[in-house]
mmCIF file of C-alpha atoms in Angstrom:
data_model
loop_
_atom_site.group_PDB
_atom_site.id
_atom_site.type_symbol
_atom_site.label_atom_id
_atom_site.label_comp_id
_atom_site.label_asym_id
_atom_site.label_seq_id
_atom_site.Cartn_x
_atom_site.Cartn_y
_atom_site.Cartn_z
ATOM 1 C CA MET A 119 -20.671 -82.537 -10.357
ATOM 2 C CA SER A 120 -21.106 -78.942 -11.058
ATOM 3 C CA GLU A 121 -18.450 -77.554 -13.800
ATOM 4 C CA ALA A 122 -17.207 -75.489 -11.038
ATOM 5 C CA MET A 123 -16.702 -78.295 -8.872
ATOM 6 C CA SER A 124 -15.020 -80.119 -11.509
ATOM 7 C CA GLU A 125 -12.635 -77.390 -12.208
ATOM 8 C CA LEU A 126 -11.674 -77.350 -8.447
ATOM 9 C CA ALA A 127 -11.268 -80.937 -8.333
ATOM 10 C CA SER A 128 -8.869 -81.072 -11.248
ATOM 11 C CA SER A 129 -6.926 -78.004 -9.781
ATOM 12 C CA SER A 130 -6.634 -79.514 -6.367
ATOM 13 C CA ALA A 131 -5.749 -83.007 -7.406
ATOM 14 C CA SER A 132 -2.028 -82.753 -6.192
ATOM 15 C CA ASP A 133 -2.876 -81.319 -2.615
ATOM 16 C CA PRO A 134 -4.354 -84.383 -0.710
ATOM 17 C CA TYR A 135 -6.263 -81.977 1.624
ATOM 18 C CA GLU A 136 -7.672 -80.114 -0.999
ATOM 19 C CA LYS A 137 -8.926 -83.264 -2.737
ATOM 20 C CA ALA A 138 -10.352 -84.272 0.613
ATOM 21 C CA CYS A 139 -11.995 -80.830 0.759
ATOM 22 C CA ASP A 140 -13.582 -81.061 -2.819
ATOM 23 C CA GLN A 141 -14.618 -84.805 -1.713
ATOM 24 C CA ALA A 142 -16.410 -83.564 1.227
ATOM 25 C CA ILE A 143 -18.008 -80.765 -0.563
ATOM 26 C CA ALA A 144 -19.483 -82.837 -3.406
ATOM 27 C CA MET A 145 -20.623 -85.409 -0.841
ATOM 28 C CA CYS A 146 -22.938 -82.624 0.588
ATOM 29 C CA ASP A 147 -23.861 -81.582 -2.946
ATOM 30 C CA GLY A 148 -21.974 -78.527 -2.875
ATOM 31 C CA ASN A 149 -23.572 -76.932 0.363
ATOM 32 C CA MET A 150 -20.614 -75.320 2.178
ATOM 33 C CA ARG A 151 -22.906 -74.862 5.576
ATOM 34 C CA SER A 152 -23.847 -78.602 5.153
ATOM 35 C CA THR A 153 -20.088 -79.566 4.681
ATOM 36 C CA ILE A 154 -18.817 -77.721 7.869
ATOM 37 C CA LYS A 155 -21.643 -79.174 9.736
ATOM 38 C CA VAL A 156 -20.781 -82.871 9.060
ATOM 39 C CA LEU A 157 -17.272 -81.954 9.717
ATOM 40 C CA ILE A 158 -17.816 -80.647 13.208
ATOM 41 C CA MET A 159 -19.924 -83.578 13.666
ATOM 42 C CA ALA A 160 -17.388 -86.203 12.530
ATOM 43 C CA ASN A 161 -14.966 -84.481 15.054
ATOM 44 C CA GLU A 162 -17.097 -84.722 17.850
ATOM 45 C CA TYR A 163 -17.389 -88.366 17.452
ATOM 46 C CA LEU A 164 -13.536 -88.828 16.953
ATOM 47 C CA GLU A 165 -13.103 -86.874 20.103
ATOM 48 C CA LEU A 166 -15.796 -89.014 22.247
ATOM 49 C CA GLU A 167 -14.154 -92.137 20.531
ATOM 50 C CA LEU A 168 -10.736 -90.850 21.740
ATOM 51 C CA ARG A 169 -11.693 -90.278 25.306
ATOM 52 C CA GLU A 170 -13.266 -93.877 25.369
ATOM 53 C CA LEU A 171 -9.995 -95.447 24.123
ATOM 54 C CA ARG A 172 -7.976 -93.356 26.762
ATOM 55 C CA ILE A 173 -10.318 -94.288 29.836
ATOM 56 C CA ALA A 174 -10.045 -98.220 28.411
ATOM 57 C CA ALA A 175 -6.417 -98.066 28.413
ATOM 58 C CA GLY A 176 -6.302 -96.399 31.822
ATOM 59 C CA LEU A 177 -4.693 -93.418 30.848
ATOM 60 C CA PRO A 178 -5.607 -90.160 32.541
ATOM 61 C CA GLU A 179 -8.155 -87.922 30.748
ATOM 62 C CA ARG A 180 -6.724 -84.657 29.314
ATOM 63 C CA SER A 181 -8.680 -81.396 29.071
ATOM 64 C CA ASP A 182 -9.515 -79.964 25.584
ATOM 65 C CA HIS A 183 -6.742 -77.456 26.097
ATOM 66 C CA GLU A 184 -3.816 -79.482 27.191
ATOM 67 C CA ALA A 185 -1.157 -79.644 24.485
ATOM 68 C CA ALA A 186 -0.604 -83.463 22.849
#
C-alpha cells in the first residue's frame, strides 16, 4: 500500500465507511475508476438478488423508484 493510502487508512480508522472505502480502493490498487466500476457491478448484482428473493417469497415487484 502506498504512503498516501496508509495515511488515509490511519486517519479514517474510526469511521467504518471511510475504512470500507479505503479497503475497496486498496483492493483495486488505488485505481478510483476501477473501484467505482466494481461497486456499481456489486450493487447491480445485489439488486438482482433482491428482486429474485422478492419473487421467490411471493412479494410484489417494486420499481426502482418506489420508496422502501
